[in-house]
XYZ file of C-alpha atoms in Angstrom:
786
model
C -83.715 -113.224 -107.534
C -81.209 -116.035 -106.965
C -77.781 -115.715 -105.528
C -75.146 -115.172 -108.206
C -73.150 -118.220 -107.235
C -75.260 -121.379 -107.054
C -73.042 -124.484 -107.238
C -73.592 -128.275 -107.036
C -73.984 -130.386 -104.063
C -70.450 -131.890 -104.452
C -69.055 -128.417 -104.354
C -70.171 -128.360 -100.718
C -67.624 -131.171 -99.681
C -64.627 -128.852 -99.178
C -66.539 -126.385 -96.794
C -69.132 -128.980 -95.123
C -66.729 -129.880 -92.422
C -66.935 -127.845 -89.316
C -63.966 -125.912 -88.396
C -61.199 -127.788 -86.728
C -61.428 -125.077 -84.226
C -65.060 -125.336 -83.556
C -66.997 -127.587 -81.126
C -65.248 -130.825 -80.488
C -61.760 -129.397 -81.414
C -58.904 -128.546 -79.228
C -57.727 -125.157 -80.323
C -54.991 -123.833 -77.983
C -55.966 -121.215 -75.476
C -55.011 -117.580 -76.623
C -53.436 -116.875 -73.154
C -51.688 -120.107 -72.974
C -48.194 -119.141 -74.365
C -48.387 -115.717 -72.561
C -48.749 -117.226 -69.274
C -46.117 -119.950 -69.750
C -43.591 -117.284 -70.813
C -44.475 -114.970 -68.017
C -45.802 -112.192 -70.514
C -49.445 -112.232 -69.507
C -50.723 -109.178 -67.810
C -52.293 -109.901 -64.518
C -54.316 -107.436 -62.503
C -51.348 -106.867 -60.288
C -49.420 -105.631 -63.336
C -51.752 -102.548 -63.977
C -50.489 -99.102 -63.876
C -51.804 -95.720 -64.241
C -50.021 -92.338 -64.395
C -50.188 -90.431 -60.876
C -51.777 -93.486 -59.275
C -51.701 -93.959 -55.412
C -51.279 -97.315 -53.483
C -53.863 -98.389 -51.009
C -53.502 -100.634 -47.887
C -55.412 -101.708 -45.168
C -55.013 -101.935 -41.420
C -56.223 -105.283 -40.188
C -57.122 -106.757 -36.904
C -54.434 -108.839 -35.007
C -57.326 -110.350 -32.839
C -60.162 -112.564 -33.913
C -62.691 -110.955 -31.469
C -62.375 -107.720 -29.842
C -64.372 -104.479 -29.182
C -62.859 -101.434 -30.892
C -62.613 -98.683 -28.187
C -60.869 -96.139 -30.405
C -59.093 -95.560 -33.650
C -56.626 -92.730 -33.971
C -55.560 -91.743 -37.444
C -53.893 -88.573 -36.921
C -50.330 -89.722 -36.954
C -50.783 -91.690 -40.134
C -52.347 -88.572 -41.875
C -49.019 -86.624 -40.925
C -46.790 -89.222 -42.789
C -45.509 -87.272 -46.009
C -46.926 -88.797 -49.273
C -50.178 -89.942 -47.625
C -53.426 -88.545 -49.327
C -56.007 -90.350 -47.211
C -56.833 -92.375 -44.143
C -60.563 -93.685 -43.899
C -62.460 -95.630 -41.394
C -65.974 -96.793 -41.561
C -67.175 -93.051 -40.793
C -65.981 -92.243 -44.056
C -68.229 -94.704 -46.069
C -70.819 -92.574 -47.914
C -73.460 -95.226 -48.288
C -74.558 -98.490 -46.678
C -71.741 -99.894 -44.485
C -72.471 -103.561 -44.998
C -72.247 -105.807 -47.977
C -72.308 -109.642 -48.514
C -72.810 -112.174 -51.312
C -76.004 -113.771 -49.856
C -76.568 -111.863 -46.573
C -75.390 -108.474 -46.108
C -73.754 -108.913 -42.715
C -70.174 -107.844 -43.331
C -68.946 -104.185 -42.755
C -66.798 -102.819 -45.416
C -64.626 -101.713 -42.634
C -65.005 -102.719 -38.891
C -67.686 -100.985 -36.956
C -66.899 -100.915 -33.238
C -65.781 -104.636 -33.192
C -63.776 -107.096 -35.074
C -64.929 -110.677 -35.652
C -61.943 -112.502 -37.109
C -58.168 -112.399 -37.253
C -57.337 -109.923 -40.333
C -60.596 -108.032 -40.641
C -59.961 -104.609 -42.252
C -60.415 -101.549 -40.063
C -58.865 -98.574 -41.890
C -57.599 -97.790 -45.182
C -54.496 -95.547 -46.423
C -53.902 -94.130 -49.768
C -50.395 -93.043 -50.430
C -47.863 -92.219 -53.341
C -45.878 -95.265 -52.675
C -46.511 -98.686 -51.200
C -43.981 -98.336 -48.467
C -45.308 -95.095 -47.490
C -48.719 -96.600 -47.042
C -47.343 -99.283 -44.980
C -45.478 -97.021 -42.734
C -48.944 -94.965 -42.280
C -50.803 -98.159 -41.594
C -48.369 -98.744 -38.705
C -48.973 -95.234 -37.343
C -52.787 -95.818 -36.905
C -53.482 -96.600 -33.226
C -56.437 -98.753 -32.309
C -57.452 -99.397 -28.746
C -59.064 -102.834 -28.265
C -60.937 -104.637 -25.725
C -59.823 -108.164 -26.521
C -62.470 -110.884 -25.988
C -62.236 -114.658 -25.878
C -62.986 -115.860 -29.394
C -65.816 -118.393 -30.172
C -64.069 -121.049 -32.163
C -65.382 -124.481 -31.580
C -68.806 -126.152 -32.364
C -69.523 -126.517 -28.630
C -69.024 -122.741 -28.153
C -70.968 -121.640 -31.040
C -73.901 -123.799 -29.929
C -73.858 -122.395 -26.372
C -74.156 -118.571 -27.024
C -75.561 -118.166 -23.458
C -72.132 -119.129 -22.034
C -69.721 -117.986 -24.752
C -71.576 -115.167 -26.356
C -72.745 -114.254 -29.916
C -70.438 -113.606 -32.983
C -73.225 -111.333 -34.221
C -75.636 -110.191 -31.425
C -79.166 -111.220 -31.931
C -80.316 -107.624 -32.678
C -77.645 -107.580 -35.442
C -78.873 -110.702 -37.264
C -79.261 -110.595 -40.900
C -79.186 -114.205 -41.644
C -82.119 -116.635 -41.212
C -80.461 -118.719 -38.570
C -80.496 -118.061 -34.872
C -77.899 -118.097 -32.201
C -74.588 -118.670 -33.820
C -76.157 -120.797 -36.571
C -75.923 -118.986 -39.843
C -77.905 -121.486 -41.839
C -79.265 -125.021 -41.461
C -81.014 -127.510 -43.854
C -82.518 -130.785 -42.928
C -83.568 -133.532 -45.317
C -85.847 -136.617 -44.835
C -86.685 -139.261 -47.400
C -88.334 -142.728 -47.254
C -89.139 -143.502 -43.686
C -86.314 -141.389 -42.315
C -84.168 -143.217 -39.776
C -85.827 -144.726 -36.826
C -85.293 -147.718 -34.732
C -87.631 -149.747 -37.038
C -85.632 -148.688 -40.076
C -82.295 -149.479 -38.218
C -83.834 -152.978 -37.596
C -84.104 -153.595 -41.348
C -80.312 -153.358 -41.734
C -78.141 -156.403 -41.105
C -75.012 -154.469 -40.806
C -74.500 -151.057 -39.327
C -71.451 -148.861 -39.563
C -70.753 -145.459 -37.873
C -68.085 -142.911 -38.436
C -66.994 -139.425 -37.547
C -64.907 -137.441 -40.019
C -63.266 -134.087 -40.207
C -62.189 -131.875 -43.095
C -59.618 -129.080 -42.570
C -59.856 -125.544 -43.849
C -58.358 -125.500 -47.300
C -57.259 -122.329 -49.160
C -57.994 -121.791 -52.884
C -54.153 -120.937 -53.163
C -54.492 -118.911 -56.352
C -51.026 -117.739 -57.348
C -52.229 -114.246 -58.428
C -52.937 -112.256 -55.184
C -56.151 -109.920 -54.854
C -55.377 -106.770 -56.963
C -57.111 -104.102 -58.860
C -56.887 -100.518 -59.800
C -59.932 -98.046 -59.253
C -59.953 -94.871 -61.591
C -62.289 -92.063 -60.652
C -64.274 -90.714 -63.536
C -65.511 -87.233 -64.588
C -69.243 -88.206 -64.187
C -68.538 -88.837 -60.515
C -68.473 -92.585 -60.903
C -65.599 -95.039 -60.886
C -64.033 -97.421 -63.151
C -62.599 -100.598 -61.604
C -60.193 -102.966 -63.274
C -60.312 -106.167 -61.184
C -59.360 -109.795 -60.926
C -62.810 -111.387 -59.950
C -65.213 -114.064 -60.620
C -68.424 -112.069 -60.806
C -68.309 -108.521 -62.280
C -72.165 -107.876 -61.941
C -72.586 -109.250 -58.308
C -69.481 -107.322 -57.291
C -70.940 -104.025 -58.702
C -74.211 -104.925 -57.017
C -72.451 -105.078 -53.591
C -70.307 -102.132 -54.156
C -72.723 -99.477 -55.434
C -74.784 -99.075 -52.215
C -71.545 -98.944 -50.273
C -70.078 -96.181 -52.619
C -73.668 -94.359 -52.642
C -73.559 -94.533 -56.348
C -75.999 -95.817 -58.868
C -74.933 -99.071 -60.571
C -74.370 -97.485 -63.952
C -71.632 -95.243 -62.185
C -69.653 -98.274 -61.053
C -68.054 -99.930 -64.088
C -66.117 -103.012 -63.838
C -63.588 -104.438 -66.256
C -62.114 -107.718 -65.827
C -58.251 -107.666 -65.457
C -55.913 -110.705 -65.792
C -56.893 -113.297 -63.210
C -54.315 -115.675 -61.687
C -56.572 -118.438 -60.570
C -59.819 -118.181 -58.448
C -61.382 -121.421 -57.328
C -64.127 -119.696 -55.603
C -61.839 -117.426 -53.592
C -62.692 -114.331 -55.710
C -66.325 -114.721 -55.592
C -66.610 -112.634 -52.595
C -65.341 -108.963 -52.639
C -61.871 -108.268 -51.243
C -60.267 -104.969 -52.149
C -62.933 -103.780 -54.491
C -64.806 -101.507 -52.286
C -61.638 -100.386 -50.478
C -59.967 -99.097 -53.789
C -63.035 -97.320 -54.992
C -63.477 -95.780 -51.505
C -59.876 -94.282 -51.590
C -60.130 -93.294 -55.430
C -63.343 -91.394 -54.942
C -62.052 -89.848 -51.723
C -58.732 -88.514 -53.195
C -59.946 -88.088 -56.798
C -56.816 -90.149 -58.020
C -56.568 -93.691 -59.463
C -55.685 -96.196 -56.449
C -54.048 -99.697 -56.807
C -54.208 -102.188 -54.228
C -52.077 -105.487 -54.347
C -52.241 -107.958 -51.454
C -49.145 -109.499 -50.256
C -49.535 -113.266 -49.767
C -50.035 -113.130 -46.110
C -52.773 -110.473 -46.526
C -54.355 -112.765 -49.237
C -54.824 -115.389 -46.718
C -56.789 -112.843 -44.585
C -58.491 -111.296 -47.540
C -60.542 -114.099 -49.040
C -62.819 -116.814 -47.816
C -61.616 -120.431 -47.612
C -63.129 -123.871 -47.768
C -65.378 -124.581 -44.845
C -63.880 -126.951 -42.287
C -66.246 -129.649 -41.386
C -66.990 -132.273 -38.918
C -69.415 -134.959 -40.033
C -71.099 -137.965 -38.443
C -72.380 -140.882 -40.541
C -74.324 -144.023 -39.896
C -75.092 -146.315 -42.694
C -77.045 -149.467 -42.637
C -77.063 -152.502 -45.283
C -78.444 -155.796 -45.827
C -75.995 -158.856 -45.753
C -75.896 -158.840 -49.590
C -74.970 -155.088 -49.548
C -77.912 -153.203 -50.343
C -78.203 -149.794 -48.692
C -81.169 -149.656 -46.262
C -80.621 -146.069 -44.683
C -78.129 -143.216 -44.062
C -78.158 -140.942 -41.100
C -75.736 -137.938 -41.421
C -74.938 -134.710 -39.633
C -72.612 -132.192 -41.246
C -71.436 -129.094 -39.343
C -69.636 -126.470 -41.372
C -67.640 -123.634 -39.730
C -68.620 -120.532 -41.723
C -66.445 -118.157 -39.760
C -67.259 -114.458 -38.867
C -69.532 -113.673 -42.041
C -72.227 -115.614 -44.129
C -70.597 -115.392 -47.518
C -71.801 -118.509 -49.403
C -72.600 -120.421 -46.408
C -76.414 -120.980 -47.032
C -75.448 -122.490 -50.641
C -72.708 -124.555 -49.086
C -75.210 -125.957 -46.549
C -77.738 -126.688 -49.416
C -75.106 -128.633 -51.214
C -73.873 -130.539 -48.171
C -77.557 -131.552 -47.158
C -78.737 -132.610 -50.764
C -75.569 -134.361 -51.978
C -74.410 -135.550 -48.662
C -75.599 -139.217 -49.271
C -73.495 -139.636 -52.435
C -74.428 -141.040 -55.729
C -76.310 -143.826 -54.275
C -79.833 -145.269 -54.073
C -80.719 -145.029 -50.325
C -84.327 -145.804 -49.504
C -84.295 -144.074 -46.170
C -82.277 -140.863 -45.386
C -82.042 -138.387 -42.611
C -79.724 -135.585 -43.035
C -79.023 -132.264 -41.151
C -76.385 -129.803 -42.206
C -75.645 -126.398 -40.534
C -73.093 -123.718 -40.934
C -71.912 -121.875 -37.895
C -70.919 -118.215 -37.217
C -67.602 -118.185 -35.465
C -64.635 -116.134 -34.812
C -62.460 -118.198 -37.296
C -61.704 -116.850 -40.700
C -64.733 -116.524 -43.077
C -65.493 -119.398 -45.317
C -67.325 -119.530 -48.649
C -67.110 -120.542 -52.056
C -64.415 -123.047 -53.074
C -64.392 -125.519 -55.966
C -67.018 -128.340 -55.079
C -68.301 -126.498 -52.031
C -70.336 -128.658 -49.687
C -70.058 -131.685 -51.867
C -66.300 -132.020 -51.228
C -66.465 -132.387 -47.340
C -69.545 -134.695 -47.578
C -67.883 -136.855 -50.148
C -64.940 -137.752 -47.790
C -67.467 -138.696 -45.129
C -69.900 -141.034 -47.453
C -67.106 -142.665 -49.282
C -65.137 -143.417 -46.266
C -68.380 -145.013 -44.733
C -68.520 -147.012 -48.271
C -65.104 -148.600 -47.543
C -65.789 -149.080 -43.767
C -69.193 -150.980 -44.865
C -67.257 -153.085 -47.654
C -64.905 -154.213 -44.983
C -67.762 -155.241 -42.680
C -69.481 -157.070 -45.347
C -66.404 -158.571 -46.685
C -67.178 -157.133 -50.168
C -65.096 -155.535 -52.819
C -65.424 -151.792 -52.179
C -66.049 -150.992 -55.826
C -68.798 -153.790 -56.206
C -70.402 -152.433 -53.091
C -70.554 -149.067 -54.629
C -71.883 -150.410 -58.025
C -74.545 -152.264 -56.368
C -75.968 -149.276 -54.859
C -75.031 -146.751 -57.574
C -77.813 -144.433 -58.915
C -78.658 -144.312 -62.537
C -80.894 -142.218 -64.879
C -84.441 -142.531 -63.623
C -83.569 -142.913 -60.035
C -84.588 -140.383 -57.367
C -82.419 -138.286 -55.192
C -83.256 -138.240 -51.399
C -84.642 -134.788 -52.214
C -87.179 -136.321 -54.454
C -85.674 -135.085 -57.673
C -85.637 -137.673 -60.340
C -82.165 -138.095 -62.302
C -83.559 -137.140 -65.869
C -80.236 -137.484 -67.646
C -77.376 -140.092 -68.046
C -75.828 -141.007 -64.620
C -73.383 -143.757 -65.321
C -71.955 -144.005 -61.779
C -71.362 -147.877 -62.020
C -69.859 -147.569 -65.389
C -67.289 -144.887 -64.237
C -66.163 -147.035 -61.286
C -65.639 -150.037 -63.779
C -63.660 -148.064 -66.081
C -61.190 -146.746 -63.395
C -61.065 -150.296 -61.983
C -60.391 -151.715 -65.412
C -57.494 -149.282 -66.297
C -53.973 -150.457 -66.523
C -52.256 -150.296 -62.993
C -48.855 -148.844 -62.643
C -45.841 -151.330 -62.354
C -45.848 -152.959 -59.021
C -43.786 -151.565 -56.169
C -40.360 -153.330 -56.772
C -38.142 -152.918 -53.522
C -35.315 -154.764 -55.060
C -34.972 -152.765 -58.205
C -36.166 -149.258 -57.184
C -35.193 -145.973 -58.144
C -35.069 -144.119 -54.665
C -36.238 -140.954 -56.585
C -39.640 -142.484 -57.043
C -40.249 -143.107 -53.317
C -41.982 -140.874 -50.924
C -39.847 -137.973 -49.801
C -36.955 -139.565 -51.774
C -35.795 -136.488 -53.749
C -34.657 -135.604 -50.156
C -33.097 -138.999 -50.098
C -35.027 -139.972 -46.983
C -35.535 -143.570 -47.838
C -34.041 -146.521 -49.763
C -37.301 -148.489 -49.638
C -37.414 -149.509 -46.133
C -40.930 -148.951 -44.463
C -42.620 -148.315 -47.985
C -45.896 -149.921 -48.582
C -48.331 -149.612 -51.450
C -52.187 -149.230 -51.322
C -55.045 -148.697 -53.811
C -58.211 -146.919 -53.151
C -61.528 -146.174 -55.156
C -64.169 -143.309 -54.737
C -66.957 -141.700 -56.721
C -68.656 -138.374 -56.225
C -71.696 -136.324 -57.192
C -71.667 -132.586 -57.722
C -74.498 -130.368 -58.873
C -73.914 -127.853 -61.833
C -75.068 -124.162 -61.883
C -76.966 -122.192 -59.264
C -79.644 -124.086 -57.373
C -82.549 -123.735 -55.171
C -84.753 -121.348 -57.080
C -81.905 -118.947 -58.218
C -82.755 -117.356 -61.572
C -79.351 -118.441 -63.135
C -78.639 -116.618 -66.376
C -75.959 -115.541 -68.622
C -75.766 -112.808 -71.355
C -73.991 -112.814 -74.581
C -73.547 -110.401 -77.353
C -72.415 -111.593 -80.793
C -71.486 -109.193 -83.698
C -70.825 -110.413 -87.232
C -69.254 -107.993 -89.798
C -66.842 -107.842 -92.624
C -63.324 -106.814 -91.573
C -60.374 -106.978 -93.924
C -62.433 -108.912 -96.616
C -63.366 -111.832 -94.091
C -66.405 -112.453 -91.996
C -65.565 -111.783 -88.476
C -67.475 -112.624 -85.256
C -67.169 -110.699 -82.046
C -68.165 -112.303 -78.789
C -68.863 -109.986 -75.738
C -69.736 -111.250 -72.485
C -69.052 -110.422 -68.712
C -67.692 -114.035 -68.071
C -64.668 -114.017 -65.932
C -61.928 -115.934 -67.630
C -60.102 -117.221 -64.496
C -58.037 -119.851 -66.225
C -60.853 -122.300 -67.268
C -60.599 -121.732 -70.696
C -64.022 -120.077 -71.372
C -62.810 -117.603 -73.742
C -61.427 -120.631 -76.145
C -64.786 -122.356 -75.881
C -66.713 -119.291 -76.725
C -64.594 -118.770 -79.922
C -65.265 -122.298 -80.719
C -69.130 -121.945 -80.239
C -69.059 -118.796 -82.708
C -67.129 -120.797 -85.284
C -69.504 -123.554 -85.347
C -72.779 -121.583 -85.196
C -71.734 -118.948 -87.664
C -69.260 -120.929 -89.992
C -66.506 -118.383 -89.702
C -62.844 -118.733 -88.770
C -62.096 -115.314 -87.293
C -63.496 -114.749 -83.860
C -62.451 -111.951 -81.506
C -63.347 -111.894 -77.734
C -64.365 -108.495 -76.382
C -63.007 -107.702 -72.977
C -65.406 -108.683 -70.207
C -66.981 -105.948 -68.427
C -70.179 -104.431 -67.131
C -71.178 -102.918 -70.510
C -73.005 -106.269 -71.291
C -75.475 -108.127 -69.035
C -74.427 -110.356 -66.400
C -72.741 -113.689 -67.084
C -73.077 -114.990 -63.533
C -70.240 -116.163 -61.602
C -67.281 -118.366 -62.922
C -68.091 -121.112 -60.338
C -70.371 -124.084 -59.959
C -68.891 -125.626 -63.066
C -71.655 -123.357 -64.807
C -69.841 -121.177 -67.366
C -69.673 -123.261 -70.524
C -73.279 -124.443 -69.610
C -74.626 -120.964 -68.914
C -72.475 -118.389 -70.828
C -71.672 -120.891 -73.587
C -75.221 -121.413 -73.987
C -75.957 -117.626 -74.182
C -73.177 -117.408 -76.766
C -74.803 -120.213 -78.803
C -78.212 -118.620 -78.463
C -76.791 -115.078 -79.698
C -74.872 -116.833 -82.520
C -78.025 -118.684 -83.707
C -79.985 -115.377 -83.609
C -77.187 -113.637 -85.603
C -77.152 -116.631 -88.112
C -80.886 -116.467 -88.453
C -80.940 -112.816 -89.150
C -78.252 -113.220 -91.874
C -80.312 -115.782 -93.500
C -83.331 -113.764 -93.380
C -81.443 -110.906 -94.836
C -80.479 -113.158 -97.802
C -84.275 -114.295 -98.257
C -85.350 -110.763 -98.384
C -82.610 -109.775 -101.047
C -82.598 -113.120 -103.121
C -85.962 -114.611 -102.376
C -84.533 -117.981 -101.289
C -87.067 -120.549 -100.500
C -84.793 -123.189 -99.184
C -85.392 -124.557 -95.713
C -81.875 -126.099 -95.209
C -79.887 -122.974 -95.153
C -76.811 -122.452 -92.946
C -73.494 -120.797 -92.777
C -70.282 -122.951 -93.429
C -66.848 -121.944 -94.299
C -67.576 -118.245 -94.662
C -70.536 -118.934 -97.051
C -74.281 -119.191 -96.990
C -75.119 -122.582 -98.093
C -77.956 -124.900 -98.892
C -77.684 -128.790 -98.538
C -79.642 -129.065 -101.653
C -78.621 -126.146 -103.744
C -75.056 -125.609 -102.799
C -73.384 -122.449 -102.019
C -75.856 -119.510 -102.265
C -73.634 -116.536 -101.528
C -70.406 -115.569 -99.694
C -71.188 -114.063 -96.357
C -69.067 -111.016 -97.202
C -71.271 -110.357 -100.121
C -74.461 -110.563 -98.059
C -73.126 -108.552 -95.109
C -71.629 -105.900 -97.148
C -70.888 -102.736 -94.900
C -73.569 -103.819 -92.355
C -73.140 -105.566 -89.105
C -75.435 -107.920 -87.288
C -75.108 -107.270 -83.632
C -77.613 -109.208 -81.325
C -77.641 -109.844 -77.641
C -79.317 -112.859 -75.929
C -79.788 -114.367 -72.243
C -79.611 -118.026 -71.331
C -81.573 -119.263 -68.548
C -81.463 -122.773 -67.389
C -84.685 -124.672 -66.398
C -86.043 -123.390 -63.089
C -85.330 -124.940 -59.787
C -87.085 -124.506 -56.254
C -85.628 -123.909 -52.959
C -85.351 -127.199 -50.695
C -88.092 -127.552 -48.140
C -86.563 -126.456 -44.825
C -87.535 -129.378 -42.752
C -87.777 -132.263 -45.392
C -85.241 -131.136 -47.888
C -87.564 -132.041 -50.693
C -87.535 -130.170 -53.983
C -86.323 -129.990 -57.495
C -83.227 -128.112 -56.303
C -80.453 -128.678 -58.893
C -80.461 -128.310 -62.704
C -77.849 -130.803 -63.369
C -75.602 -133.416 -61.920
C -71.993 -134.560 -62.705
C -70.186 -137.640 -61.587
C -66.504 -138.651 -61.552
C -64.861 -141.829 -60.248
C -61.237 -142.133 -59.137
C -58.638 -144.759 -58.436
C -55.611 -143.834 -56.476
C -52.312 -145.750 -55.911
C -50.089 -144.613 -53.180
C -46.741 -145.587 -51.630
C -46.509 -144.788 -48.059
C -43.337 -144.656 -45.883
C -45.056 -145.653 -42.455
C -41.781 -144.889 -40.500
C -41.518 -141.286 -41.717
C -45.253 -140.677 -42.406
C -44.627 -139.599 -46.135
C -46.943 -140.330 -48.976
C -46.462 -140.526 -52.684
C -49.451 -140.603 -54.855
C -48.074 -142.993 -57.695
C -51.107 -142.492 -59.921
C -54.527 -140.941 -59.768
C -56.825 -142.322 -62.392
C -60.239 -140.523 -63.355
C -63.231 -141.385 -65.239
C -65.893 -138.671 -65.714
C -68.889 -138.282 -67.913
C -68.910 -134.754 -69.453
C -72.038 -135.021 -71.624
C -70.138 -133.617 -74.772
C -66.522 -132.521 -74.620
C -66.650 -129.040 -76.296
C -62.760 -128.773 -76.130
C -61.407 -132.191 -75.254
C -58.026 -131.127 -74.258
C -59.422 -128.486 -71.925
C -61.835 -131.065 -70.454
C -58.886 -133.329 -69.496
C -56.952 -130.506 -68.165
C -59.845 -129.459 -66.021
C -60.183 -132.927 -64.680
C -56.441 -133.381 -63.999
C -56.388 -129.831 -62.318
C -59.313 -130.887 -60.135
C -57.555 -134.211 -59.129
C -54.605 -132.296 -58.070
C -56.446 -129.678 -55.851
C -58.007 -132.742 -54.303
C -54.484 -134.302 -53.848
C -53.663 -131.153 -52.023
C -56.624 -131.566 -49.406
C -55.807 -135.146 -49.161
C -52.262 -135.093 -47.840
C -50.986 -131.382 -47.785
C -53.233 -128.357 -47.617
C -54.748 -126.834 -44.456
C -54.963 -123.419 -43.069
C -53.916 -123.989 -39.384
C -56.230 -121.841 -37.258
C -55.644 -121.811 -33.270
C -57.615 -119.720 -30.952
C -59.020 -118.093 -34.167
C -55.572 -116.901 -35.336
C -54.264 -118.053 -38.746
C -50.721 -119.678 -38.000
C -49.537 -120.384 -41.633
C -50.413 -117.368 -43.855
C -47.703 -118.134 -46.417
C -46.859 -120.601 -49.139
C -43.921 -121.517 -46.911
C -46.207 -122.961 -44.577
C -49.200 -123.675 -46.389
C -48.121 -126.336 -48.728
C -49.742 -126.924 -52.161
C -48.847 -129.618 -54.655
C -45.991 -128.737 -57.185
C -45.350 -130.657 -60.352
C -43.056 -132.959 -58.298
C -46.199 -133.918 -56.113
C -48.495 -134.439 -59.084
C -48.758 -137.954 -60.298
C -49.653 -139.377 -63.750
C -53.589 -138.862 -64.048
C -54.912 -140.861 -66.730
C -58.400 -139.577 -67.823
C -61.174 -141.579 -69.289
C -63.888 -139.112 -70.709
C -67.284 -140.500 -71.292
C -69.714 -138.358 -73.411
C -73.555 -139.348 -72.473
C -75.302 -136.051 -73.674
C -77.653 -134.351 -71.188
C -80.767 -133.560 -73.304
C -81.480 -130.500 -70.971
C -77.989 -128.870 -71.709
C -76.554 -126.908 -74.592
C -74.627 -129.333 -76.885
C -75.600 -131.984 -74.092
C -72.495 -130.859 -72.011
C -72.038 -131.222 -68.351
C -70.088 -128.925 -66.057
C -66.596 -130.505 -65.699
C -64.344 -128.505 -63.216
C -65.556 -129.480 -59.828
C -66.513 -133.265 -59.996
C -63.060 -134.516 -59.794
C -62.263 -132.329 -56.775
C -65.029 -133.839 -54.982
C -64.171 -137.482 -55.716
C -60.328 -137.715 -55.757
C -59.623 -136.933 -52.126
C -61.222 -139.968 -50.663
C -59.727 -142.226 -53.143
C -56.303 -141.125 -51.981
C -57.203 -141.622 -48.388
C -58.711 -144.901 -49.217
C -55.316 -146.076 -50.805
C -53.523 -144.928 -47.535
C -55.841 -146.979 -45.591
C -55.358 -149.745 -47.658
C -51.568 -149.563 -47.428
C -51.412 -149.108 -43.689
C -54.536 -150.251 -42.124
C -55.015 -147.181 -40.267
C -58.739 -145.614 -39.878
C -57.793 -141.968 -41.059
C -60.890 -140.168 -40.394
C -59.321 -136.750 -41.141
C -57.970 -134.824 -44.031
C -55.403 -133.605 -44.747
C -53.669 -136.883 -43.701
C -50.397 -135.607 -41.911
C -47.343 -137.527 -41.190
C -48.157 -137.754 -37.590
C -51.368 -139.395 -38.384
C -49.387 -142.153 -40.016
C -46.723 -142.666 -37.519
C -48.687 -142.382 -34.464
C -46.747 -139.582 -33.051
C -49.561 -137.391 -32.290
C-alpha cells in the first residue's frame, strides 16, 4: 500500500531546505532575554515552603590541628534546627573528583583557609549566621606549607597530607607528576645542534572563575528516605557519585536536577554545598537552602592552578626548532581535585602547536596549604601557553625574525606528530590562523595630537591626556585538547521523543547536560530540528533521571552530548521510517524527514509525520562515546591521549601608560578553526568570551594569597573585565571539518582563553620593551615601583 499523498519532485522544493533554526543557523537562546531582563530564575532564587537556611563555619587558618569543637552554644540559639560536624556524617567521610582525599567536614585538622568545619541549619539566614559565630573551635595553629621549596622538603616543613593518609599516586607533597620525552630528549649533544638557545622563567597567578551566580542549591528530603537536590553545577552524575557514599544512600535515592546556573568555567566541577545541604536536609527532615555570599564563594570552590615554569628552546639560525626543555610546577592547594588531569594537559600540550624534534618535559602538581585548585577553562594549557609563547617571542628577537614567521615556520599541521607520539589526524591550520590574524585590518594608529582622552588607558578617570602613552602589537597561538583524555571512557546520553502535540510533530530532548551559559540547549534543539525535520522542539529539564552527559567542561558538550542527541534523533527518525515501511510497504532507499513530512527524493512527499505517528510516540535513548584514548606513559609521556585538538590565534593591540602603569587593550583579534559552526552566533560569542577571560588573566585577575590566606575575597578587590575593559574582538571563523567528530565540529570554548593572554602580554612587551615574565601584569611591573 502506498502513502495517500505522493507528489512530484518539484513539490519538495518548498520543504527541502533545512530549517533556518537547524544546524548552521543562529536561533536566539531561549534564556537570553530572560537573563538580560533579570527575569531568569537562578539556583539562588529557589524557594520552598518551610525551608531552612544552611551555613558553614570555615577555618580562619590555612593549617591547624583542631583540638576541640563545641557546638553547645550554637544549638541554644532560637531558630536553630541542627549543628553538624564530621561526627554526624552517616557514610564515607571523604570525597573527591579524581582522588577521594577531601573530608566533607574537617576531621581533626584544617588544610586551607576557608575549609568547612561545621554546619548550621536555621529558620533564617541571620539566625544561622549568629549560630555559626557561637561554635567554639580550639586550634593548634601550624606554619602553613605554601611555597614550592617548602612543599618539596617535607622533612623540614611537614606534610599537607601525612604519608599514611595518602590517597593520590604521588609522594611527599607531590600530588601528581607526568614526564615526557620525545626524539632524543634534551642532552648536551642535542643542545649542540642548536645555533641559538633561549631560556626563560615564567609565572602565572591564581585566577578565579569569577562566575556571577554564587554557589547555591536547595535540598529536599523525600518520603523514600532519599533526597532531591536542585543545584547549579557542571556535572550532575559525578556530583551524585561523590555525594551518595557520604550520605550513606544508594545513588538512586540521590536525585539531582539542574537549577539555573550563573556561569561556571570549571568552578562548579567540584562539589561545593551539595553534601552540606543534603546532610542538613536529611538530618532535620526539612528542605534546606544554601547560598554562598561572595566571600564564601572564593573559599568554596577551586581556582586556576598558579604555575611557575622554566623553558629552554633551541633553534637553528634559520629558525627551525631543535629542542624544548620544560618544567611546569602547578600549585594544587590542599586537595587533589582535578590536579592529575591538569598535569596531564600541561605536560602533553606544554610545547605548543609546534613541531619540535626533541622534547623533555616534566609537570607536577603540589599539595600545599594554599586554596585548592582544579578545573578552570583551558586548564594546564593556559599556563603553559604563556610560557611557550613568551619563548617564541624571545627566540624571534634573538634570531632577528618576525615573530609570526617564526611561529609559522614551526607550526604543526595535519599529519604531524605531537611529542606524545600521537599523530594529528584532522586539520591543524596553525600557520593559516596566524596569517589570518596578521592580515586583518589594524585599528587606527594612536594619534596623540587628535586624541579622545576617553579612549586612553585609565582615561575614563581622566588620568592622562596622552603623555606617557605608547602602543604595541603582539601575536600568539595556542593548542587545547577537547573532551576527556588519557583513557577516560567519555560518553554522553540523550533521550529523544517524537510525538504529535496540538496537531504538530514535536520533538523532546532530554539530557543531563548542564547548561551553564554555553548555549548547549539551543544547539540540541537545532540538532533535533535538522535530524527530525520538525520545527517544534522542547528541552526537558536536565536531571539524573536520564544517563550521564558528562561535565560541561573541556569544550566537550556539543561534541559529546550534541553527538548523543544526534544519535538518538537518528534512531527516532529511522524508527519512524520503519514504521512507515511496515504500514505502506515503501521500498524507497532515499527516505528522510523534512518540514514535518516523510519524503523521498525520488517520489516526493510520502506522508505527513502527524499521520504516520498518530497517537503513538517514539522515545529512544542513545549514548555517544568518542574514540578511545589511552593514559600517557608515566615516564615517557607517550600515548594516544587526546581525542581532538583545537587551535586559536590572536593579535592584540594595546596602549600603555608607562608612567602610571595602566594598560588598555585596544583590539583583540582572533582566528579559530571550529570544524563546523553549528550555531555561528554562539561560536563567535564563545570565542569573544574566552578572549575576554584571557584579558582578565593578562592584566587584572589574581587571587592574592599570602601565607596561605586569601587577601581579596570580593569583587571589590578581585578585578574582572567589565564591558568598559573589553575591546572590539573581531573573529575570523574557519570551518575545517574533523572527520572523527559529529558534523565535523571542534570544541570552541577554551582555545581562545588559552591563546589570548600571551598575545596581550607580547603587545605590552612590544610597547614597553620590558621582559614581563608574570601574569597578570600589574601597574608596578610597568613602572618599576616594585
